[in-house]
Coordinates of C-alpha atoms and ligand atoms in Angstrom, one line a residue:
M13 CA 282.4 224.8 118.8
K14 CA 284.7 228.0 118.8
T15 CA 288.3 227.7 120.5
L16 CA 287.3 227.3 124.7
R17 CA 290.4 230.1 125.3
F18 CA 288.5 231.3 128.6
L19 CA 289.7 228.0 129.7
V20 CA 292.9 229.3 130.0
P21 CA 292.5 232.8 130.6
T22 CA 295.5 235.1 130.3
F23 CA 296.1 235.1 134.3
V24 CA 296.7 231.8 134.5
L25 CA 299.4 232.1 132.3
L26 CA 301.2 234.7 134.8
T27 CA 303.5 235.4 137.3
I28 CA 303.9 237.2 140.1
G29 CA 307.2 238.3 141.3
M30 CA 309.1 235.2 140.5
T31 CA 306.2 233.1 142.5
P32 CA 304.3 230.7 139.1
L33 CA 300.0 230.3 139.3
T34 CA 300.3 227.4 139.2
V35 CA 298.9 226.6 142.0
L36 CA 295.2 224.6 142.4
A37 CA 293.0 224.8 145.2
G38 CA 294.4 224.5 147.8
G39 CA 295.8 226.6 150.9
F40 CA 292.9 227.6 152.8
D41 CA 290.2 226.3 150.8
R42 CA 287.9 224.4 152.4
S43 CA 285.2 223.4 149.9
V44 CA 285.5 219.4 148.9
R45 CA 284.3 218.2 146.0
T46 CA 282.1 214.6 146.8
V47 CA 281.4 214.7 142.8
E48 CA 281.7 215.9 139.2
H49 CA 278.9 217.6 138.7
M50 CA 278.6 219.6 141.0
E51 CA 280.2 222.6 143.0
P52 CA 282.6 221.6 145.9
A53 CA 280.7 222.3 149.4
I54 CA 282.2 222.9 152.9
P55 CA 280.9 220.3 154.8
R56 CA 278.8 221.0 157.6
P57 CA 277.7 217.8 158.6
E58 CA 276.9 219.1 162.8
Q59 CA 274.6 222.3 161.3
D60 CA 273.2 219.9 158.4
A61 CA 272.1 217.3 160.9
V62 CA 270.8 219.7 164.2
V63 CA 268.2 221.2 160.9
A64 CA 266.9 217.7 159.5
A65 CA 265.6 217.2 163.3
K66 CA 264.4 220.7 163.0
L67 CA 262.7 219.6 159.6
A68 CA 261.4 216.5 160.7
E69 CA 260.0 217.5 163.4
L70 CA 258.2 220.6 161.5
E71 CA 256.7 218.1 159.0
K72 CA 255.7 215.7 162.1
K73 CA 253.8 218.8 163.0
T74 CA 252.1 219.9 159.2
G75 CA 252.0 216.5 158.1
R76 CA 253.6 218.3 154.4
K77 CA 256.8 220.3 153.1
P78 CA 257.6 223.5 153.5
N79 CA 256.0 226.2 151.4
I80 CA 259.0 227.7 149.0
L81 CA 258.2 232.0 148.7
W82 CA 260.7 234.1 146.7
L83 CA 260.7 237.6 146.4
V84 CA 262.6 239.2 143.9
V85 CA 262.5 243.2 142.8
D86 CA 263.6 244.3 139.9
D87 CA 267.3 246.2 140.1
M88 CA 267.3 246.9 143.6
G89 CA 270.6 248.3 144.8
Y90 CA 272.2 247.0 148.3
G91 CA 271.8 250.2 149.5
D92 CA 267.9 250.8 149.2
P93 CA 266.4 249.5 151.5
G94 CA 266.7 250.7 155.2
C95 CA 268.1 247.9 156.9
Y96 CA 270.7 247.2 154.5
G97 CA 272.2 251.2 155.4
G98 CA 269.7 253.2 152.7
G99 CA 265.8 253.4 153.8
M100 CA 265.0 256.5 155.5
A101 CA 268.5 257.7 154.9
V102 CA 268.1 257.9 150.8
G103 CA 264.3 258.8 151.3
A104 CA 262.5 255.9 150.6
A105 CA 261.7 254.1 154.2
T106 CA 261.2 250.2 154.0
P107 CA 259.5 249.1 157.4
H108 CA 258.2 245.8 155.5
I109 CA 261.3 245.2 154.5
D110 CA 263.0 245.9 157.2
R111 CA 261.0 244.1 159.7
L112 CA 261.6 241.1 157.3
A113 CA 265.6 241.5 158.0
R114 CA 265.0 241.6 161.8
G115 CA 262.9 238.9 162.3
G116 CA 265.0 236.5 159.5
L117 CA 268.9 236.3 157.9
R118 CA 270.2 239.1 156.7
L119 CA 272.8 238.2 154.7
T120 CA 275.6 241.0 153.7
S121 CA 277.1 238.8 150.8
C122 CA 274.6 237.9 148.6
Y123 CA 275.7 237.6 144.6
A124 CA 273.3 238.0 141.4
Q125 CA 274.6 237.8 138.0
Q126 CA 275.3 240.6 137.1
T127 CA 272.1 241.0 134.6
C128 CA 268.3 240.0 135.0
T129 CA 268.2 237.4 132.4
P130 CA 271.4 235.3 133.7
T131 CA 270.1 235.5 137.2
R132 CA 266.4 235.2 136.7
S133 CA 267.9 231.8 134.5
A134 CA 270.3 230.7 137.1
I135 CA 268.0 230.5 140.0
L136 CA 265.7 228.6 138.3
T137 CA 268.3 225.9 137.2
G138 CA 271.0 225.9 139.4
R139 CA 273.4 226.5 136.8
L140 CA 275.7 229.8 135.5
P141 CA 274.2 231.4 132.6
F142 CA 277.1 230.2 130.3
R143 CA 275.9 227.3 130.8
T144 CA 272.8 227.7 130.1
G145 CA 273.4 230.5 127.5
L146 CA 271.6 233.1 129.6
T147 CA 274.4 234.8 129.0
R148 CA 272.0 238.4 129.0
P149 CA 268.9 239.9 128.7
I150 CA 266.5 238.7 126.1
L151 CA 266.0 242.0 124.0
A152 CA 263.9 243.2 121.6
G153 CA 265.1 242.3 118.0
D154 CA 266.9 238.3 119.5
K155 CA 266.5 235.9 117.3
L156 CA 267.6 232.7 119.8
T157 CA 269.0 229.8 117.9
K158 CA 267.5 227.5 119.9
N159 CA 265.6 227.3 122.5
P160 CA 267.6 227.5 126.1
W161 CA 264.8 226.0 128.4
E162 CA 264.3 222.5 126.2
D163 CA 267.0 220.0 127.6
E164 CA 267.2 222.3 131.2
I165 CA 265.5 220.6 134.6
S166 CA 263.8 224.0 135.9
L167 CA 263.3 223.9 139.5
P168 CA 259.5 223.9 139.8
K169 CA 259.6 221.3 137.0
I170 CA 261.5 219.3 140.2
L171 CA 258.7 220.8 142.4
S172 CA 255.5 219.9 140.4
E173 CA 257.2 216.3 140.3
A174 CA 257.6 216.5 144.3
G175 CA 253.7 217.5 144.7
Y176 CA 254.3 220.9 144.8
K177 CA 252.1 223.8 143.3
T178 CA 254.1 226.0 141.2
L179 CA 253.2 229.4 140.6
L180 CA 255.2 232.6 138.8
T181 CA 254.2 235.9 139.4
G182 CA 255.1 239.0 137.6
K183 CA 258.1 239.8 135.2
W184 CA 260.0 236.3 133.3
H185 CA 262.4 238.1 131.0
V186 CA 263.6 234.4 130.2
G187 CA 262.3 234.0 126.9
E188 CA 258.2 235.0 125.6
G189 CA 258.1 232.6 122.7
V190 CA 256.2 229.1 122.8
G191 CA 257.9 226.7 125.2
M192 CA 260.0 229.3 127.0
R193 CA 257.5 230.5 129.0
P194 CA 256.8 230.1 132.2
H195 CA 254.2 227.7 132.3
D196 CA 256.4 225.6 129.1
V197 CA 258.7 225.3 131.6
G198 CA 257.6 223.8 135.0
F199 CA 255.9 226.3 136.4
D200 CA 251.8 225.4 136.9
E201 CA 251.1 229.0 136.3
Y202 CA 252.0 231.7 135.4
Y203 CA 250.3 235.8 135.4
G204 CA 252.9 238.8 134.6
Y205 CA 254.8 240.4 132.1
Y206 CA 257.6 239.2 129.5
A207 CA 259.2 241.9 129.5
A208 CA 261.2 244.3 131.5
Q209 CA 259.2 247.8 132.4
K210 CA 262.2 249.6 130.2
E211 CA 261.1 247.3 127.2
I212 CA 257.3 248.3 127.9
S213 CA 257.5 252.0 128.3
Q214 CA 259.9 252.5 125.4
S215 CA 256.0 252.2 123.4
I216 CA 254.2 254.7 125.9
D217 CA 256.0 257.0 127.1
P218 CA 256.4 259.8 124.6
R219 CA 258.9 262.5 127.3
R220 CA 261.9 259.4 127.2
Y221 CA 261.3 257.9 123.6
P222 CA 259.3 260.6 121.2
D223 CA 261.2 260.1 118.5
L224 CA 259.9 256.3 118.5
V225 CA 256.8 257.0 120.4
L226 CA 255.6 260.4 117.9
D227 CA 256.6 259.0 114.8
E228 CA 254.7 256.0 113.0
E229 CA 256.6 254.5 110.9
K230 CA 259.5 254.0 113.0
F231 CA 256.6 252.5 115.9
E232 CA 255.1 250.6 113.0
A233 CA 258.6 249.0 112.8
Y234 CA 258.4 248.7 116.1
K235 CA 255.5 247.0 117.1
E236 CA 256.2 244.0 114.9
L237 CA 260.1 243.2 116.7
G238 CA 256.8 241.8 118.5
M239 CA 257.6 242.3 121.7
G240 CA 254.8 241.8 125.2
H241 CA 253.2 244.7 126.8
S242 CA 250.3 242.5 127.7
L243 CA 249.5 240.8 131.1
M244 CA 250.0 237.5 130.7
H245 CA 247.7 234.2 132.3
G246 CA 249.2 230.9 131.4
F247 CA 248.6 227.4 132.2
K248 CA 251.0 224.8 132.3
G249 CA 249.4 222.5 129.6
G250 CA 246.6 225.0 128.5
R251 CA 245.4 228.4 127.6
T252 CA 247.2 231.3 127.8
E253 CA 245.6 234.7 127.9
E254 CA 246.1 238.3 127.3
V255 CA 244.3 240.2 130.7
S256 CA 245.1 243.4 129.7
V257 CA 247.4 245.7 127.7
V258 CA 249.6 248.1 128.8
K259 CA 249.1 251.5 127.1
S260 CA 250.2 254.7 129.1
T261 CA 252.3 255.5 131.6
E262 CA 249.7 255.1 134.4
D263 CA 249.3 251.6 133.0
M264 CA 252.8 250.4 134.0
G265 CA 252.2 252.7 137.2
R266 CA 249.9 249.8 138.8
A267 CA 251.8 247.2 137.1
D268 CA 253.0 245.7 140.4
Q269 CA 249.5 246.5 142.5
V270 CA 248.1 243.9 140.4
L271 CA 250.6 241.6 140.8
A272 CA 250.4 241.4 144.5
D273 CA 246.9 241.3 144.4
F274 CA 247.4 238.3 142.6
T275 CA 249.4 236.5 144.6
V276 CA 247.8 237.4 148.0
Q277 CA 244.6 236.0 146.6
K278 CA 246.8 233.1 145.5
L279 CA 247.7 233.1 148.3
R280 CA 244.3 232.3 150.1
E281 CA 243.4 229.6 147.7
F282 CA 247.2 227.8 148.5
A283 CA 246.3 227.9 152.3
K284 CA 243.0 226.1 151.9
S285 CA 245.2 222.7 149.7
D286 CA 246.5 219.7 151.0
K287 CA 249.5 220.8 148.8
P288 CA 252.5 223.0 149.7
F289 CA 253.7 225.5 147.4
F290 CA 256.5 227.7 145.4
L291 CA 255.7 231.0 144.4
E292 CA 257.8 233.4 143.1
H293 CA 256.6 236.8 142.9
C294 CA 258.6 239.5 140.6
F295 CA 258.4 242.9 140.9
M296 CA 258.2 245.0 138.3
K297 CA 259.9 247.8 139.8
V298 CA 262.3 249.5 140.5
H299 CA 263.7 248.9 137.3
C300 CA 263.8 252.0 135.2
D301 CA 261.5 253.2 134.0
N302 CA 259.6 253.4 137.0
F303 CA 255.9 255.3 137.0
A304 CA 254.3 255.8 140.3
H305 CA 251.1 254.1 140.9
P306 CA 248.2 256.9 140.7
E307 CA 247.3 256.3 144.0
H308 CA 251.2 256.3 145.5
Q309 CA 252.5 258.9 143.5
G310 CA 254.7 261.0 146.2
L311 CA 254.7 257.7 148.5
S312 CA 258.3 258.4 149.7
A313 CA 260.2 261.3 151.5
S314 CA 262.3 261.3 148.3
K315 CA 259.1 261.6 145.5
Y316 CA 261.4 261.2 143.4
P317 CA 259.7 258.2 140.4
Y318 CA 262.8 255.5 141.0
K319 CA 261.6 256.2 145.5
D320 CA 258.1 255.7 145.0
A321 CA 259.3 252.5 143.4
V322 CA 260.8 251.4 146.5
A323 CA 258.1 252.1 148.5
E324 CA 255.4 250.6 146.4
V325 CA 257.1 247.7 146.9
D326 CA 257.9 248.2 150.4
L327 CA 254.0 248.2 151.1
H328 CA 253.7 244.9 148.4
V329 CA 256.3 243.0 150.8
G330 CA 253.3 244.4 153.4
N331 CA 250.9 242.9 151.8
I332 CA 251.8 239.6 151.2
M333 CA 253.6 239.1 154.3
Q334 CA 250.4 240.2 155.9
A335 CA 248.7 237.6 153.9
L336 CA 251.1 234.9 154.5
E337 CA 250.5 235.4 158.5
E338 CA 246.4 235.7 157.9
E339 CA 246.3 232.7 156.8
G340 CA 248.5 230.9 158.8
L341 CA 251.3 230.5 157.0
L342 CA 254.3 232.0 158.2
E343 CA 255.8 228.8 160.1
N344 CA 255.9 226.5 157.4
T345 CA 257.2 229.1 154.3
L346 CA 260.8 230.1 153.5
V347 CA 260.8 233.2 152.7
F348 CA 263.7 234.9 150.7
F349 CA 263.7 239.1 149.6
T350 CA 266.5 239.3 146.6
S351 CA 267.0 241.6 144.0
D352 CA 268.3 240.1 140.7
N353 CA 271.3 242.3 140.0
G354 CA 272.8 246.1 141.9
P355 CA 270.6 248.9 140.7
Q356 CA 271.3 250.5 136.9
M357 CA 273.3 253.9 137.1
D358 CA 272.7 254.7 132.9
A359 CA 268.9 255.2 134.2
W360 CA 269.9 257.8 136.8
P361 CA 267.7 259.6 138.6
D362 CA 266.0 256.1 137.8
A363 CA 268.3 254.2 139.8
G364 CA 269.1 252.3 142.9
Y365 CA 272.1 252.6 145.3
T366 CA 275.0 251.2 146.1
P367 CA 277.8 251.9 148.5
F368 CA 279.5 250.0 146.8
R369 CA 282.0 250.0 143.4
G370 CA 280.1 249.6 139.8
A371 CA 276.8 248.6 139.5
K372 CA 274.1 246.7 136.8
G373 CA 276.0 245.4 134.1
T374 CA 279.7 244.9 136.3
T375 CA 281.3 242.2 138.0
F376 CA 282.4 244.8 140.7
E377 CA 280.2 244.8 143.9
G378 CA 277.5 247.3 142.6
G379 CA 276.8 245.1 140.1
I380 CA 276.2 242.0 141.5
R381 CA 276.2 242.2 145.8
V382 CA 272.4 242.4 146.8
P383 CA 270.6 242.3 149.5
G384 CA 269.3 238.4 150.7
I385 CA 267.1 238.3 153.6
A386 CA 265.4 234.7 154.6
Y387 CA 262.9 235.0 156.8
W388 CA 261.1 231.8 158.5
K389 CA 259.1 232.3 161.5
G390 CA 260.3 229.6 164.4
M391 CA 262.7 228.0 161.7
I392 CA 265.0 230.9 161.5
R393 CA 266.5 232.7 164.4
P394 CA 264.9 236.3 164.2
G395 CA 268.0 238.9 163.9
R396 CA 270.5 236.8 162.5
E397 CA 273.3 238.6 160.3
S398 CA 275.9 236.9 158.2
D399 CA 278.9 237.7 156.0
D400 CA 279.2 234.1 154.4
V401 CA 279.2 233.6 150.7
F402 CA 275.7 232.7 149.6
D403 CA 275.3 232.8 145.7
L404 CA 271.5 232.7 144.6
M405 CA 271.7 230.2 142.7
D406 CA 272.0 228.3 146.2
L407 CA 268.0 228.8 146.1
F408 CA 267.6 226.3 143.4
N409 CA 269.5 223.7 145.4
T410 CA 267.5 224.6 149.2
A411 CA 264.6 224.5 147.1
V412 CA 265.2 220.9 145.9
H413 CA 266.0 219.9 148.9
L414 CA 263.3 221.1 151.6
A415 CA 261.1 219.6 149.0
G416 CA 262.2 216.1 149.4
A417 CA 263.9 216.0 146.1
D418 CA 267.0 215.9 146.2
D419 CA 267.5 213.0 143.3
A420 CA 265.9 215.0 141.0
I421 CA 269.0 217.3 140.7
P422 CA 270.4 215.9 136.6
T423 CA 273.1 214.4 136.3
D424 CA 274.4 214.8 133.5
R425 CA 275.4 218.6 133.6
Y426 CA 276.9 220.6 135.9
I427 CA 274.9 222.6 139.0
D428 CA 276.4 225.5 140.2
G429 CA 274.0 225.8 143.0
I430 CA 275.0 224.2 146.5
D431 CA 272.3 223.2 149.3
Q432 CA 272.4 225.8 151.8
T433 CA 269.6 224.6 153.8
S434 CA 271.4 224.0 157.2
Y435 CA 273.0 227.6 156.7
L436 CA 269.7 229.2 156.5
L437 CA 268.5 226.8 159.0
H438 CA 270.7 226.5 162.1
D439 CA 270.3 228.9 164.3
A440 CA 274.5 230.0 164.1
G441 CA 274.6 228.5 160.4
R442 CA 277.6 229.0 158.7
S443 CA 277.3 229.2 154.4
S444 CA 278.8 225.7 152.8
R445 CA 279.8 227.9 149.6
E446 CA 283.5 228.4 150.0
A447 CA 283.2 230.7 146.3
A448 CA 281.1 232.1 144.1
Y449 CA 281.9 232.7 140.4
F450 CA 281.3 235.7 138.4
W451 CA 280.8 236.7 134.7
W452 CA 280.2 238.6 131.7
G453 CA 278.7 236.3 128.9
S454 CA 281.6 234.4 127.7
H455 CA 284.0 236.3 129.7
L456 CA 284.9 234.4 133.2
M457 CA 285.2 237.8 135.4
A458 CA 285.9 237.1 139.2
C459 CA 286.0 235.6 141.7
R460 CA 285.0 236.0 145.3
M461 CA 286.3 233.4 148.3
R462 CA 285.7 234.5 151.6
E463 CA 286.4 238.0 152.0
Y464 CA 288.8 238.6 149.3
K465 CA 288.1 239.0 145.6
V466 CA 290.2 238.3 142.6
H467 CA 289.2 240.1 139.1
V468 CA 291.0 238.8 136.1
Q469 CA 288.8 241.0 133.8
V470 CA 286.8 244.1 134.8
V471 CA 284.3 245.9 132.9
L472 CA 284.8 250.1 133.2
P473 CA 282.7 252.7 133.0
Q474 CA 284.0 255.1 129.5
A475 CA 281.2 257.8 130.9
T476 CA 280.9 258.3 134.6
H477 CA 277.9 256.3 135.6
M478 CA 277.6 254.6 132.4
H479 CA 278.3 250.9 133.0
I480 CA 276.2 249.3 130.9
D481 CA 275.9 252.0 127.6
M482 CA 279.6 253.1 127.2
A483 CA 281.3 250.8 128.8
T484 CA 284.5 248.4 127.9
I485 CA 285.5 245.0 129.1
E486 CA 288.8 245.3 129.7
N487 CA 291.6 243.0 130.9
V488 CA 293.6 243.8 134.1
G489 CA 296.7 243.7 132.8
L490 CA 299.9 242.7 134.3
A491 CA 298.7 240.8 137.4
P492 CA 295.0 239.9 139.0
W493 CA 293.5 242.9 140.8
F494 CA 293.4 241.1 144.4
F495 CA 290.7 242.6 146.8
N496 CA 290.8 242.2 150.4
L497 CA 286.9 243.4 150.7
Y498 CA 286.9 244.2 154.7
I499 CA 289.4 246.8 154.2
S500 CA 288.6 247.9 150.2
P501 CA 284.7 247.3 150.2
K502 CA 284.8 249.7 147.0
E503 CA 287.1 248.2 145.7
E504 CA 290.2 251.0 145.4
M505 CA 293.2 249.5 146.6
T506 CA 294.5 245.9 145.6
V507 CA 296.2 243.5 148.1
G508 CA 298.0 242.8 145.2
H509 CA 301.4 240.7 145.1
R510 CA 302.1 241.6 149.1
R511 CA 299.4 238.4 149.6
N512 CA 300.7 236.1 146.8
A513 CA 299.6 232.3 149.0
W514 CA 296.4 234.1 149.5
L515 CA 296.2 235.6 145.8
A516 CA 297.3 232.2 144.1
T517 CA 294.7 230.0 145.9
V518 CA 291.9 232.1 144.9
T519 CA 293.1 232.4 141.2
G520 CA 293.3 228.5 141.2
K521 CA 289.6 228.3 142.6
L522 CA 288.9 230.4 139.5
K523 CA 290.9 227.9 137.5
A524 CA 289.6 225.1 138.6
H525 CA 286.2 226.5 138.0
A526 CA 287.4 227.0 134.4
A527 CA 288.0 223.5 134.3
T528 CA 284.8 222.0 135.1
F529 CA 283.5 223.7 131.2
K530 CA 286.3 221.3 129.8
K531 CA 284.1 218.0 130.3
Y532 CA 280.6 220.5 130.5
P533 CA 280.4 223.0 127.6
P534 CA 279.0 225.4 127.7
K535 CA 275.5 226.2 125.6
D536 CA 275.2 228.8 122.6
I537 CA 270.9 229.8 121.8
G538 CA 272.5 232.7 119.7
L539 CA 273.2 235.4 122.5
G540 CA 276.4 235.6 121.6
M541 CA 279.8 233.7 122.9
D542 CA 282.3 236.5 122.7
Ligands
LIG13 CA1 267.2 242.9 136.7

């Protein structure tokens, strides 16, 4: 294996003033490591007990474990939904998403990884991308050297074995070869598109991609790369069918309606079953390139395709929630609404809004802080809000816990997720997570701990808003960039060495995190380890 240079990042060797940064996690770190292979958690015994009793009471009433429904939007910005300060104010009202937030728990420090594949794989494994090898999106032309899923234990696998029906509707983007598709890695059923919208529209939109679409020779060469443009329907251990092919921008525009209709139909089927379900609904929108559904063009006040896409996603959220209500499922279903990363500013104006610095592709808040809404009628107190740190990987452990399958979490590998059941369900719940870590490929970039955030490397655009296509990874220089996000939410002004004791605790946390890779080495699947 390549030298593990990331294990001793330069910042650890730095000194600020005359004080060496040798302090390990401690100081104001409230977390406790109980077992070597699990991320340390803040003990919350009292809220755990209250919530355990609440869940036991519900199970007595329903006679089954709760259902789990995730609604994952692609590339939606923190500032897009109305309940996060966007909505009507930025030209696309989101009444259904806002209603979900009012009726449940709105998280204001909910974190994803900085791009699609890393987040999507992390929430299904409870493991950081550098551990699974899924360090960046799989793109046309990529040749993987190893199936990353071969030796991963996925959430749908655990839940299936715990008696759940498991379904993924929509975008996958975590490998489309045999052995890597959703129904190969644990889901009972898959209905969706393997790739992101942009991967598909490259071959159907002559206005944006004329050099490819209108040039026969190039187009043939592109087709040989074999990126799927089809709506696929697959079954675990069974057949995989092509339902339809996206042949036009109108077809692309209709995709989310087709997916939402399928999810609604399946929810009605699940309601008749005596088994609980886990359904991950992944929208194609609002990832560029957005094309309006012919019936929804101009749905938003803004009329721009991106804004129409936000409004359409909101419409589908409303329809899916209505189906849950009509089928009497609301009281026994944890719903979690989120986005897999921040807005992709490179595609502006087909891009979302974040009030924070940076965007998709960076580990500044704009790239990683996303909307996060937990809703469960009767179990989550309406109108709750919390700024405690929540990592989307925690959804893995939380779902496993709700299914009563804690023993199925593997012990031979490092698990970065933390069970947050009692945080989400207690009327005054506090997070069990002390810190979240942010990576860019094999680069350990930053750590958020309480309201503090330290960067040891940063992604800097070399042209305005080009956070992916024209950006570089830079070392921060003499001292880590240390922000108090409460007084500099846009990460503009560091508190620097004036707060050295605090800085030492956060960097100590980061160093302890890096050290976990000594015993649990990263996995190389050919997506790049440099
Ligand atoms: Ca994404």
